[in-house]
Each structure stands twice: as structure tokens, then as C-alpha cells.
Coordinates of C-alpha atoms in Angstrom, one line a residue:
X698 CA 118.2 73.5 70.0
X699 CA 120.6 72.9 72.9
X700 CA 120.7 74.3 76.6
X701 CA 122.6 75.0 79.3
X702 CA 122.2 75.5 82.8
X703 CA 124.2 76.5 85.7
X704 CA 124.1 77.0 89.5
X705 CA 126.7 79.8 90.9
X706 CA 126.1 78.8 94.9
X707 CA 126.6 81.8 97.4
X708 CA 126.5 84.4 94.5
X709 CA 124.0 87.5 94.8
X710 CA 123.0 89.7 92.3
X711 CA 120.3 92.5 92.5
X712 CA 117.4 91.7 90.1
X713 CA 117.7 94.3 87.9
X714 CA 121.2 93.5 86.9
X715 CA 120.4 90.0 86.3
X716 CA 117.4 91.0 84.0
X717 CA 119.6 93.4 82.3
X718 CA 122.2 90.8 81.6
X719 CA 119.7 88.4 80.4
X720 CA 117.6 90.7 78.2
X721 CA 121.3 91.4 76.5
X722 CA 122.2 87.7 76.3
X723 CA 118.8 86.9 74.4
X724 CA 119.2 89.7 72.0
X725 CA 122.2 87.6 70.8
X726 CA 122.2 85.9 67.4
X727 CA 121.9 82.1 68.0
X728 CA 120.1 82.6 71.5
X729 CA 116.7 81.6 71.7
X730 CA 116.0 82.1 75.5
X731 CA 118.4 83.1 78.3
X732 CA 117.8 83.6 82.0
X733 CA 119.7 84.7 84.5
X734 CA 117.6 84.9 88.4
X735 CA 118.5 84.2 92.2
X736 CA 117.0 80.8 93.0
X737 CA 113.9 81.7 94.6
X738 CA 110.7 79.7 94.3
X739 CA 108.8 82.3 91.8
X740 CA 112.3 82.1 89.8
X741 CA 112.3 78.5 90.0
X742 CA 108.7 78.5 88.2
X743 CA 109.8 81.1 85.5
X744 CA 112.8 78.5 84.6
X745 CA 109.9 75.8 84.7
X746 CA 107.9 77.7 82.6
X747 CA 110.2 78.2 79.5
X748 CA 111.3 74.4 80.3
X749 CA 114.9 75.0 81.9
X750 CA 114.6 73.9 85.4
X751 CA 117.1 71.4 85.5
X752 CA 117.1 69.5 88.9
X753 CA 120.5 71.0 90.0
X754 CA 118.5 74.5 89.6
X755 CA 115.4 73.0 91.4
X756 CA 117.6 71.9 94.7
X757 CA 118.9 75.4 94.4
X758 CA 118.6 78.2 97.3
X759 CA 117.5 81.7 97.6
X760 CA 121.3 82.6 98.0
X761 CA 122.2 80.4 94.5
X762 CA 122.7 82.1 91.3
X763 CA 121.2 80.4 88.2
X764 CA 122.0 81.0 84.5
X765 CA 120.4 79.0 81.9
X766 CA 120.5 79.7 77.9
X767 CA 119.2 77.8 75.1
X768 CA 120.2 78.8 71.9
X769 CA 120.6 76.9 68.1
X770 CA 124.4 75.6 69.0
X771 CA 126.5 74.8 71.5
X772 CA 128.9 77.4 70.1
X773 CA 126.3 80.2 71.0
X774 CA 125.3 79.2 74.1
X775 CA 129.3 78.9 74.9
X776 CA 129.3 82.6 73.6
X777 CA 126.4 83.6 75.7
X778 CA 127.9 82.6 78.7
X779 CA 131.3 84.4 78.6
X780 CA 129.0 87.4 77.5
X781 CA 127.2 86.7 80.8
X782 CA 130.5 86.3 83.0
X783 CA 131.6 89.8 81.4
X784 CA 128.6 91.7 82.4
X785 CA 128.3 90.5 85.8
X786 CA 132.0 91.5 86.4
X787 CA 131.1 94.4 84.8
X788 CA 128.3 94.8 87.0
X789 CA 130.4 93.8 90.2
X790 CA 133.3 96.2 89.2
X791 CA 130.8 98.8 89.4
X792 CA 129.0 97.8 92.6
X793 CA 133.3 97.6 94.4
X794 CA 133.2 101.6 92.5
X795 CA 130.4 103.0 94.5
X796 CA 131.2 101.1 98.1
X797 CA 127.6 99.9 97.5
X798 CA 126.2 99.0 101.4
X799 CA 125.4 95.5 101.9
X800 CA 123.1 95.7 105.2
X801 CA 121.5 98.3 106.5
X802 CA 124.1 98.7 109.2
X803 CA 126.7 99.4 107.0
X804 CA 124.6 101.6 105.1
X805 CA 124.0 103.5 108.6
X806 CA 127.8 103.3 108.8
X807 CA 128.2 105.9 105.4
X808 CA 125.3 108.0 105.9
X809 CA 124.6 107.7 110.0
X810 CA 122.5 111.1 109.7
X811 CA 120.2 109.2 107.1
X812 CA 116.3 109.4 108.1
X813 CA 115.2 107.4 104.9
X814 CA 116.1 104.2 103.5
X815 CA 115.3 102.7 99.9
X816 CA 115.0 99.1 100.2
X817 CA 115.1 97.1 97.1
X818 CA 115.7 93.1 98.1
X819 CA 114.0 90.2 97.3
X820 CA 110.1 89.9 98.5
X821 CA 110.9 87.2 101.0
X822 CA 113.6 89.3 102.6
X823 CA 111.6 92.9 102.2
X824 CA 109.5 93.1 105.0
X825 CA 112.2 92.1 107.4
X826 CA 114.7 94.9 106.4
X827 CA 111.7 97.6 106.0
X828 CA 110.6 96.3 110.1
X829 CA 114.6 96.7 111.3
X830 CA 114.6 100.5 109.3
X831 CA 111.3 101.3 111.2
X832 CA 112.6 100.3 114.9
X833 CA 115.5 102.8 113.7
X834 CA 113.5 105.2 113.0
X835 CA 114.0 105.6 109.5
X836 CA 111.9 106.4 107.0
X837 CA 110.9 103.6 104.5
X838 CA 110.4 103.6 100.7
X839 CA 110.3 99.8 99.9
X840 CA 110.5 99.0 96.4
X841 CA 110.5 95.4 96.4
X842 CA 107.2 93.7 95.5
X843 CA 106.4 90.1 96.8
X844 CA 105.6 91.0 100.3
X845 CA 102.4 89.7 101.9
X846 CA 99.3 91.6 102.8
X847 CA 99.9 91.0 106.5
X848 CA 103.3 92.4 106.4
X849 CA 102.4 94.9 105.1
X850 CA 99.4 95.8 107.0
X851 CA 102.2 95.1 110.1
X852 CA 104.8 97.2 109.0
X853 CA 102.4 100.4 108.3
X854 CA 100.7 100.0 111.3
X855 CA 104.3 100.2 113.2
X856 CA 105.6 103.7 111.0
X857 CA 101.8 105.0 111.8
X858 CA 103.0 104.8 115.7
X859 CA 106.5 106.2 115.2
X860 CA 105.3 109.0 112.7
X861 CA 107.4 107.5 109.7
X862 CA 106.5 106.9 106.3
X863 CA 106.0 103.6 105.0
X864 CA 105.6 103.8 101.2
X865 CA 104.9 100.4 99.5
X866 CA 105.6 97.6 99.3
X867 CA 105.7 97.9 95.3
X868 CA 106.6 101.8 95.6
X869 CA 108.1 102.7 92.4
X870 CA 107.7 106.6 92.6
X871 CA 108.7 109.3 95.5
X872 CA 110.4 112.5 95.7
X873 CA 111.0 113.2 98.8
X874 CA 112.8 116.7 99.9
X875 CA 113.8 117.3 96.4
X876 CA 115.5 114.1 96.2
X877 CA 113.7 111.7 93.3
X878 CA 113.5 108.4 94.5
X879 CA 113.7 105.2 91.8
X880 CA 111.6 105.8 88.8
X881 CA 111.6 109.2 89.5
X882 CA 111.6 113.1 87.6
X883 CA 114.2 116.0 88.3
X884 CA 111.3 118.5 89.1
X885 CA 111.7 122.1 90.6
X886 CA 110.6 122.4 94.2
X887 CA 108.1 124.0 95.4
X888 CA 104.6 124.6 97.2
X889 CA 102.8 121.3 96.0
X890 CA 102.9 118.0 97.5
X891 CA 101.5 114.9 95.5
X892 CA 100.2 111.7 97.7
X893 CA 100.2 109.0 94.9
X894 CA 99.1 105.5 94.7
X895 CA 100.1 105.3 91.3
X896 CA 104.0 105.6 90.2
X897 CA 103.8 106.7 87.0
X898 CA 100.5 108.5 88.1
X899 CA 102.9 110.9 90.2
X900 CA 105.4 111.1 87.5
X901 CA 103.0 112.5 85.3
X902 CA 101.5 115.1 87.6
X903 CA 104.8 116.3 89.1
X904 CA 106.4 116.9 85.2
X905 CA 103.7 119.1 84.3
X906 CA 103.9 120.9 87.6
X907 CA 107.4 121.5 86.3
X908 CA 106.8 122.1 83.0
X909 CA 103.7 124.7 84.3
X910 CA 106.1 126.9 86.2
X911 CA 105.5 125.1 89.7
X912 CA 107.4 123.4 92.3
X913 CA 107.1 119.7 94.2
X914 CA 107.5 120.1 98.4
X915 CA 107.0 116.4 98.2
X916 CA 105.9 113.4 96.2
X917 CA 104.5 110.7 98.4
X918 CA 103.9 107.0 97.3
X919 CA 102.1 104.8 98.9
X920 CA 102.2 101.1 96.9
X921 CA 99.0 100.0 95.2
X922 CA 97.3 98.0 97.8
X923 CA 97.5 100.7 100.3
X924 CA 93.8 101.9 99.0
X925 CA 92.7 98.4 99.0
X926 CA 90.4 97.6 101.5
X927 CA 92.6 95.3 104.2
X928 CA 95.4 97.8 104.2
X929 CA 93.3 100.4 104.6
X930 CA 94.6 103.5 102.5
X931 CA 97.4 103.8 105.6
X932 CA 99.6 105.2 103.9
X933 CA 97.7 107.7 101.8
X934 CA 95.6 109.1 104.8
X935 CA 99.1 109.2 107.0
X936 CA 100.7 111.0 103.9
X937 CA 97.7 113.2 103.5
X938 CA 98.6 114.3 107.1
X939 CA 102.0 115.0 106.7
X940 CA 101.9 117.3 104.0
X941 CA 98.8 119.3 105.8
X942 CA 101.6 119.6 109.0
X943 CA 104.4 120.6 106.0
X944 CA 105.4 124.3 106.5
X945 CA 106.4 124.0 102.7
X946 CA 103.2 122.5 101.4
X947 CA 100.7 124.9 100.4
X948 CA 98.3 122.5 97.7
X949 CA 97.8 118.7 98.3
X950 CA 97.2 116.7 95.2
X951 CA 95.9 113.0 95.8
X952 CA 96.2 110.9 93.1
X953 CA 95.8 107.6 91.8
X954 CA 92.9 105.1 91.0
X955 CA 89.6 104.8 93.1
X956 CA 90.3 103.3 96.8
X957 CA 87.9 100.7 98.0
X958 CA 84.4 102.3 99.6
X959 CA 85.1 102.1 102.9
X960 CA 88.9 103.9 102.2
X961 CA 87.4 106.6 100.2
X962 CA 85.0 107.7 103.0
X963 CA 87.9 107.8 105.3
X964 CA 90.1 109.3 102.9
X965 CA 86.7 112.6 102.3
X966 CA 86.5 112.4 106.0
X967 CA 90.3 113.5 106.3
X968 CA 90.2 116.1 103.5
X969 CA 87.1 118.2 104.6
X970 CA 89.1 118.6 108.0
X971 CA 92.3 119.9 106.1
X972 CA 93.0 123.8 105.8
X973 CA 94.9 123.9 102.8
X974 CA 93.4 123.4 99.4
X975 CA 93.1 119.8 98.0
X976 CA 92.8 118.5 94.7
X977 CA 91.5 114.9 94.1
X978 CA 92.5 112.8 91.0
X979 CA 91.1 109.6 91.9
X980 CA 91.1 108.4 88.6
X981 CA 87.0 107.5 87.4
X982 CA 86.5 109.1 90.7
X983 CA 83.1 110.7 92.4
X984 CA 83.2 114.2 91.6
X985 CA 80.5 115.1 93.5
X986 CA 81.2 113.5 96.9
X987 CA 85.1 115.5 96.0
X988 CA 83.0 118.8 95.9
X989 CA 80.8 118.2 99.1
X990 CA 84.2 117.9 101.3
X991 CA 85.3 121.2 99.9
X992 CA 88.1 119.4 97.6
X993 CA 88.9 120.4 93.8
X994 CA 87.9 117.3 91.5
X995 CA 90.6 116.7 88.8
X996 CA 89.3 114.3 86.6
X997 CA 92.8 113.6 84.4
X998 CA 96.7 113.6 85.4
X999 CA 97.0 117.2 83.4
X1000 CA 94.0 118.7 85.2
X1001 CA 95.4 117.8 88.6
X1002 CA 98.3 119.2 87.9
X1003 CA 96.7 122.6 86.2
X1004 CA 94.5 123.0 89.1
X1005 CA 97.4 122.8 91.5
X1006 CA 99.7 125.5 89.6
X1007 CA 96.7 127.5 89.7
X1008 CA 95.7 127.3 93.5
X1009 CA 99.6 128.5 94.0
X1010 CA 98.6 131.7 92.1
X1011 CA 100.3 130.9 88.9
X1012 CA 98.3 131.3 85.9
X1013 CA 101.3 128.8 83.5
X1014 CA 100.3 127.0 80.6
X1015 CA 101.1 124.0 79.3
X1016 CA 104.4 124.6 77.0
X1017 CA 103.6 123.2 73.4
X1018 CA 105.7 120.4 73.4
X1019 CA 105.6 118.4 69.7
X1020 CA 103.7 118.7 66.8
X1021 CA 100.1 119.1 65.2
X1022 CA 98.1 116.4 63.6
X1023 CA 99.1 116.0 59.8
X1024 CA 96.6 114.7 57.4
X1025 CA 97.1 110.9 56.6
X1026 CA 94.8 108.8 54.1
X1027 CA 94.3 105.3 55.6
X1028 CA 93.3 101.9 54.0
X1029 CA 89.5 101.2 53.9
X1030 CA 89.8 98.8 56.5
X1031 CA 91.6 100.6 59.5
X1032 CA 89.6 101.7 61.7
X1033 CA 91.6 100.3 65.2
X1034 CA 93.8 101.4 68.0
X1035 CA 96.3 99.3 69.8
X1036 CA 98.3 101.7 72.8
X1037 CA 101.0 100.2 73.7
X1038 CA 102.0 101.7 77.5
X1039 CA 104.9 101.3 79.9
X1040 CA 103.2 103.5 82.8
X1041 CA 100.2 101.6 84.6
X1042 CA 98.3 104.3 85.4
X1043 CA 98.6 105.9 82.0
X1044 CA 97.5 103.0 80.9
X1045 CA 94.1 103.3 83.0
X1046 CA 93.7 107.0 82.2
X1047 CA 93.9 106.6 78.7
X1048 CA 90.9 103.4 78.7
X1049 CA 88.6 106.5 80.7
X1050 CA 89.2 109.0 78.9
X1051 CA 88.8 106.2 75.1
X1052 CA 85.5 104.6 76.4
X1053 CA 83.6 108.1 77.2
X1054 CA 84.9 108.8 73.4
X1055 CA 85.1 105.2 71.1
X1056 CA 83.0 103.0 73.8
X1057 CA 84.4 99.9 74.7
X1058 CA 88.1 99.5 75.1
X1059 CA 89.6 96.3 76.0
X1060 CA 93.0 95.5 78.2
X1061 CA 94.8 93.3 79.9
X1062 CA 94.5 95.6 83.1
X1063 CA 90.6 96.6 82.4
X1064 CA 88.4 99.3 83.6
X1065 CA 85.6 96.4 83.8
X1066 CA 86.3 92.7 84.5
X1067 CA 84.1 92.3 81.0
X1068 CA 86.7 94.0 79.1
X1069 CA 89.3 92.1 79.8
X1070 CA 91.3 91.2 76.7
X1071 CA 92.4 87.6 76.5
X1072 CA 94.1 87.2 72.8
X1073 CA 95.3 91.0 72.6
X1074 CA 94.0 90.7 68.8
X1075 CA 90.7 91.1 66.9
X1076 CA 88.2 94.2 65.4
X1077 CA 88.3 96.3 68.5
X1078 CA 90.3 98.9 70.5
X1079 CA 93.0 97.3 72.7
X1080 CA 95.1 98.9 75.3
X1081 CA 98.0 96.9 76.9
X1082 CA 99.6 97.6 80.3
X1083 CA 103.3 96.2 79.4
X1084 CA 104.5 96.9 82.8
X1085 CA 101.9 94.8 84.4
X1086 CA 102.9 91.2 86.4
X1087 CA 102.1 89.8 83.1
X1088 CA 104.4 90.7 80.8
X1089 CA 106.9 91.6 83.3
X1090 CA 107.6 88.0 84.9
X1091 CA 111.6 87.1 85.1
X1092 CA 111.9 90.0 82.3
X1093 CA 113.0 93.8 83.4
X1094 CA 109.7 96.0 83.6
X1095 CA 109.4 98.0 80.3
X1096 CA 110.6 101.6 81.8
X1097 CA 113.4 99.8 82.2
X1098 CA 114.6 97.9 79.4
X1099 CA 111.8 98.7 76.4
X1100 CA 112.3 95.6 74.4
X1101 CA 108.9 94.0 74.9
X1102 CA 107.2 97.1 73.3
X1103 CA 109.2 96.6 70.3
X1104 CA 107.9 93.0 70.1
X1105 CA 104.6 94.0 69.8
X1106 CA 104.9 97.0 68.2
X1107 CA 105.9 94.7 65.5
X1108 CA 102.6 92.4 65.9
X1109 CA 100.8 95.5 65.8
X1110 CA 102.4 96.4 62.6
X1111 CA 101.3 93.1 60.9
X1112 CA 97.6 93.8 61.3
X1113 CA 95.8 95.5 58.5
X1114 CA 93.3 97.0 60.4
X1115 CA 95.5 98.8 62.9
X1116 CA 95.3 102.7 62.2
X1117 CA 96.4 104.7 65.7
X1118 CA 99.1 103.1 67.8
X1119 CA 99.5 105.4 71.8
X1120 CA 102.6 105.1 73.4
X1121 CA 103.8 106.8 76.6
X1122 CA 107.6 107.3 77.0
X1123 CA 108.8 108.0 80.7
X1124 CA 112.0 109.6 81.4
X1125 CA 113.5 109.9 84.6
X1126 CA 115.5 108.2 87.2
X1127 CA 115.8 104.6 86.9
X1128 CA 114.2 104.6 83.6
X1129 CA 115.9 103.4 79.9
X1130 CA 118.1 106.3 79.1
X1131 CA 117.5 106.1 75.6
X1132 CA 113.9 105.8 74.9
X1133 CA 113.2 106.3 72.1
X1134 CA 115.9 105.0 70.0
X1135 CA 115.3 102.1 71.6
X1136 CA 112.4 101.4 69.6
X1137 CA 113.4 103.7 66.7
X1138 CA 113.8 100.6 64.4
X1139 CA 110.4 99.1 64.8
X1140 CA 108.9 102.4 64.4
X1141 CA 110.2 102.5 61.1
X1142 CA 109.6 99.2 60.1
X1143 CA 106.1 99.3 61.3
X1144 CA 105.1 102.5 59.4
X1145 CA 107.1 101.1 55.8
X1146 CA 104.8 97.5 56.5
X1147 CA 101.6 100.0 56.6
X1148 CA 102.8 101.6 53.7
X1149 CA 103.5 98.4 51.4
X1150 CA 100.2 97.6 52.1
X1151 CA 98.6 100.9 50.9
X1152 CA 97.4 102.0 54.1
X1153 CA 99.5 104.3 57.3
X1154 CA 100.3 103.6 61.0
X1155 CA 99.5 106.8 63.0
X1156 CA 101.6 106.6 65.8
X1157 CA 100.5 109.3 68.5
X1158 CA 102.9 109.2 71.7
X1159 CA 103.3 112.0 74.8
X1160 CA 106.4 112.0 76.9
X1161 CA 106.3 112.1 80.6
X1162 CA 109.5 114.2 81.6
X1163 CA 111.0 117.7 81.7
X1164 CA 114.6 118.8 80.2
X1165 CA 116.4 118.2 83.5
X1166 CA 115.7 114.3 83.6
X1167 CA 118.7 112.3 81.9
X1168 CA 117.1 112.0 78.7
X1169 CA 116.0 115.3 78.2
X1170 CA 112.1 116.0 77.2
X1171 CA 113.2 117.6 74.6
X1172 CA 115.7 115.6 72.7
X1173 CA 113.4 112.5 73.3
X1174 CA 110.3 114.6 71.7
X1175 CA 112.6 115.6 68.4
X1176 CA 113.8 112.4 67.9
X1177 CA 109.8 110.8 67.9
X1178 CA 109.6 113.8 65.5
X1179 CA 112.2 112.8 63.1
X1180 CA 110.5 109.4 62.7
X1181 CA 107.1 110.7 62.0
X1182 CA 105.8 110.2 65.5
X1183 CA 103.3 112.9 66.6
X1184 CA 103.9 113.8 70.0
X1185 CA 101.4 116.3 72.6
X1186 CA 102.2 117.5 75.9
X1187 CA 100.4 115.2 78.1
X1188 CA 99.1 111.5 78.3
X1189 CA 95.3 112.8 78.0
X1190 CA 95.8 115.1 74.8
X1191 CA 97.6 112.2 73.3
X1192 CA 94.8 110.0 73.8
X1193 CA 92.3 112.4 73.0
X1194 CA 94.3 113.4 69.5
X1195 CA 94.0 109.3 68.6
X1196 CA 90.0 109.0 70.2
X1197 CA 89.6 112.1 67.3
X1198 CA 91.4 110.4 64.5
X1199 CA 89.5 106.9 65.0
X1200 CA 86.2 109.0 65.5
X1201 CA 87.2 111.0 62.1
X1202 CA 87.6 107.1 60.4
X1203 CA 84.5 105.6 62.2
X1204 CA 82.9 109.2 60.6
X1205 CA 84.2 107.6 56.8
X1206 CA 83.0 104.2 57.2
X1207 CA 79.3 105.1 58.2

């Protein structure tokens, strides 16, 4: 193996470009490893990590460019640079296209009637451009994640006095006037608005609105720490507010996981002095303390969203989207599931709504800190967040470019006691435009390795999305069809179809 590593001084690129670039680098044959990150100290670590941190890279600064590559030649890493100086004049071609803004001045320049601003710049220089877009009174969605606890507690504390919203840091999800915002859904408007502390959380909820017959007034993150107990629930409570004074709002969904204690009294307090209905989908949440403030308890992402069509005065179902459950003979020994999620809060909805069913499921993001999974392996059920910090470090998060999933699709594969595999595809804004062909290969090659070995891999996926989105739900669905995938209409029927099928096998080997 050989490397190489160099330092561009003065030469910004956005993250996601640089991840992009990278990701297509690596997937090039003689390429081992390839990196491609601004010089900033968590950057500087990930180089350190995969041993690439050459001393020129480690005197770097937050405003230096480093690409590193080590690959089986020097005539592939030579290869894997020019590839790299073509995509990032690609990508700079493209940025000169679209008069991209480079400050928030100039973006006030273009647009001087704005009254929101997406802000999506290194953690170090977040909370600094989210403060100056506050004193403007704009707005804020802040996508970047990095930013400390204080400034963030600082910087909601200044849009609570000025009346603006301050969603995130780490906001991922918003739709805002009709307008989807990052990872986001084309969704029909209407009378519901959605407060979410949970990206793909509100994803899921505002597609089956759609795909119920109802409409989205707004979709309101919040970041995940806002229902953490130093920040308060800020944002959720402020949202919560704004949607009871929206002449366009009629239902108010809250959604995400449970906020601390003390957040979740404030947060009953709030509801049982609101006038419009409210449904609650704190995930794993108290039902009963939801029914004593006169709130609708939702205990899954599809109920949430049923209960809010309904409280419109629209009686939708739930369009049949994909097929039914075919019968497939298994090996003896298969008897696990492995679900293999992009979406965070999928992830944690489909660990409830397994343990009432299997009992203990394991994951790297766990419902209990006793189920945490350290090896990912073994006799037992195993759900994986692939979009968590931990698999996301100096790579592009999984929604975004779905190679990882592959990868362990394919360790899956190699285990003979694997029999149900759940995996969520999310369309939308911001996310991979083709989905599912993106993992189309390893599907196949997993199900063919099951089959050599006299056994099948049931893979059992749902698709967060409607027809509008890029990708179209539709397309995505028939193509998961075409390679033997089944496919319901929501997160919780798909992981109730696999809790049946591994309940059915755990039936046949007692």
C-alpha cells in the first residue's frame, strides 16, 4: 500500500461535497481509503484515525483543504486524484451556475424579502451565523451539528425574545410554508402542523398525511437536544405555540422520542391550555398523563398521522402500497433479524414496537443502556441506526449516499442464521436520488448466498415518501418489488410483518 496526502490552503468546500467526492474516489478499483475534509480538529482526528495525518495536514487550518488517498499503487492513487480535481471543478462549476451566496449578506442581497435562513457551515462557525440571522430577524433552521449546548441554549433563548424560530442545531427536517427544507418530502398542504424532534420522525408522519388525503400547514424541527433537559424543550414548546396562533393550523401533532421529566411536564402543561386538538407521539411515551391534558395519544408514526387526518374530518385510508407476505421455507437454523435503517427515529420505533413482540432487541442506539450492541453479531435480534455519529464520522450520512448499508447488508448475508432483514428507504429532498438501485446488487447477492446455502433472506422494507418526491414512492416501491423485496405502507407494518415472521419461526423451533 502507498498514500498520499495533500493540503489545498485557502480552499472551501461544503461538507457534503467533499464526502461525496470521497465516497466516489474509494469506490475506485485500487483505492483502499480516500478522504477528502476541511482541516478542522474533528477532521484532523478522522485522518488520524485511518492513519493519514501527515504533519503538513496536522499544521493545517479550518480554512485548508486536505485530500489524502491510499490505494495498492502509485498509479491509482495518481488516478484518484485527477478523479478528485474533476469532481470538485465539477462541483465548483455548479456552485458559479446557481450564484450560490457566500455570507449571509449577500444572501440578503438576492432574496432581501427572506424571513428564514438555512444555515449549513461548519460547527465552529454555526452558532455565529445563526446569532447574526437572529439580530436580523430571520428565522433560523440550522443544520450544522457541532455546536455547543451553551450556544445553543443562547441562541434559542434570543429567537424566544424576538418571536423567531430557532430549529436545531442538528435540524435535518422542516417544511415550513409549503417549502421542504433539507431532508425533506413534497407533501400537500394543509390543516396539520407537525412539531418534530425527530427528522426522519416528521418525514414519516407528514408522507402519510399526504398519502391519507391530508395537508401539512407546517413541519417544525426542533434538533434533538431541544427535549433534553439543559435546553429545555425551547424550541418544541415555542413551536407548539406558533402553530396554536396559526390561522392555517387546525391539528397539532408533536412528535419525536420522550423529553426529559421536567420538559415533558412543561410540554402537558402547554398542551392542556391549547384550543385546537393535539396529538402526542412521544415515542414510548405516557399515554395516560397524554389523556389527562385532553391530548390524543399516538403511540407509532402511522397512528399520529391517522389520528390527525381524522381530527380534520377526513375518514382516508392508508393506500396499499407493495405487496403481501409470500410463503418462504427457511433453514433450520434461522431464526434472526438484523434491520438495517437510515432514519433515526425509525430506527427507535421499530426496537418498541420488536421488544413488546420478540423481547429483547439490541442496537447501537438502544431503547435501554443494557441493550446496547457492541459487536453488531451473535444469536439475537439486532437493529442498527446507520445514520448515527457512529457510522457517520468523515463519511456522508446514509440518506445521503447509501453505501454503508450495502456493506453490511453483505455481512448480514454471510450469517446463517439471519432470516428477516428491515430496511427503511427515505425519499425526499436532499436524500440519494436513487435508492434503491443503489443497493439493488447486494440485495441480490445476499438473497442468492441464502439460497446456496439452502436457507432464504426475507427482506421486508417500507418507504418513507409520496409520488411527488424526486424518486417517486412509487417507482422506488416496484423496483424493491422486482428484487423480491416485500414492501408495506409504513415503518410500523413493516416491522410488525418481520416481528410475525420471526414469531411464526420461533413457533417451528419450539
Amino acid at each position: 500500500m502507498t498514500e498520499k496526502v495533500l493540503v489545498r490552503p485557502n480552499a472551501y468546500y461544503d461538507s457534503a461535497t467533499l464526502m461525496s467526492v470521497a465516497q466516489k474516489v474509494k469506490s475506485e478499483q485500487g483505492v483502499d481509503e480516500a478522504v477528502a475534509v476541511m482541516a478542522t480538529e474533528a477532521n484532523k482526528e478522522l485522518l488520524a484515525n485511518v492513519g493519514m495525518l501527515s504533519q503538513e495536514a496536522g499544521a493545517a487550518t479550518t480554512r485548508d483543504l486536505v485530500l489524502a488517498v491510499r490505494g495498492d499503487s502509485q498509479e491509482a492513487i495518481e488516478a484518484a486524484f485527477q478523479m478528485i480535481e474533476a469532481e470538485l471543478a465539477g462541483a465548483k462549476e455548479e456552485i458559479a451556475k446557481e450564484k450560490a451566496p457566500r455570507s449571509l449578506a449577500e444572501a440578503l442581497e438576492q432574496k432581501p424579502d427572506a424571513n428564514l435562513v438555512v444555515i449549513s457551515v461548519a460547527g465552529q462557525f454555526a452558532a455565529r451565523e445563526a446569532r447574526k440571522a437572529l439580530e436580523a430577524g430571520l428565522n433560523v433552521m440550522l443544520f450544522s451539528d457541532n455546536v455547543p449546548l451553551e450556544a445553543e441554549i443562547e441562541l434559542k433563548t434570543l429567537a424566544a425574545e424576538k418571536g423567531l424560530l430557532m430549529m436545531g442545531p442538528d435540524c435535518g427536517t422542516a417544511l415550513i410554508g409549503g417549502a421542504p427544507l433539507a431532508f425533506a418530502n413534497v407533501v400537500r398542504r394543509g390543516k396539520i402542523g407537525i412539531v418534530a424532534a425527530a427528522g426522519t420522525g416528521l418525514q414519516e408522519v407528514s408522507t402519510l398525511i399526504h398519502r391519507l388525503g391530508g395537508g401539512v400547514s407546517h413541519g417544525i424541527g426542533t434538533g434533538g437536544r431541544d427535549v433534553k433537559a439543559s435546553v429545555g424543550g425551547r424550541q418544541l414548546l415555542f413551536g407548539i405555540q406558533a402553530l396554536e396562533a396559526d390561522s392555517a393550523t387546525e391539528v397539532i401533532v408533536v412528535t419525536g422520542k420522550p423529553p426529559a421529566p421536567d420538559v415533558e411536564v412543561k410540554l402537558l402543561d402547554l398542551i392542556k391550555t391549547c384550543k385546537k386538538p393535539v396529538i402526542v407521539n412521544l415515542l414510548g411515551g405516557d399515554a395516560e398523563a397524554t389523556a389527562a391534558v385532553g391530548a390524543t395519544f399516538a403511540p407509532t408514526l402511522e397512528e399520529a398521522a391517522q389520528l390527525a387526518v381524522q381530527a380534520t374530518g377526513l375518514s382516508g385510508k392508508l393506500p396499499i402500497v407493495g405487496s403481501g407476505t409470500p410463503h418462504i421455507d427457511f433453514a433450520p437454523n434461522q431464526r434472526w433479524l438484523r434491520g438495517l435503517f437510515t432514519g433515526g427515529t425509525l430506527c427507535y420505533e421499530a426496537q418498541l414496537v420488536l421488544a413488546k413482540k420478540l423481547g429483547p432487541v439490541y442496537s447501537n442506539t438502544p431503547l435501554k443502556p443494557e441493550l446496547a450492541a457492541d459487536d453488531f453479531a451473535g444469536s439475537r435480534h439486532i437493529v442498527l441506526d446507520l445514520g448515527d455519529d457512529q457510522f457517520t464520522s468523515g463519511r456522508p450520512h446514509p440518506m445521503i449516499e447509501p453505501s454503508i448499508r450495502g456493506e453490511w447488508l453483505t455481512k448480514v448475508a454471510a450469517d446463517p442464521e439471519i432470516a428477516v432483514v428491515l430496511m427503511d428507504f427515505v425519499l425526499g429532498y436532499g436524500a440519494h436520488r436513487e435508492p434503491v438501485a443503489s443497493i439493488a446488487d447486494e440485495i441480490q447477492a445476499a438473497q442468492t448466498q441464502a439460497a446456496e446455502r439452502g436457507g432464504n433472506l426475507m427482506i421486508i422494507a417500507s418507504v418513507t415518501g409520496t409520488n411527488e418526491d424526486p424518486q417517486i414512492l412509487d417507482r422506488q416501491v416496484a423496483e424493491l418489488e422486482a428484487l423480491g423485496v416485500i414492501v408495506l405502507p409504513s415503518n410500523r407494518r413493516a416491522v410488525e410483518q418481520a416481528a410475525l415472521v420471526l414469531r411464526n419461526l420461533e413457533g417451528r423451533q419450539n
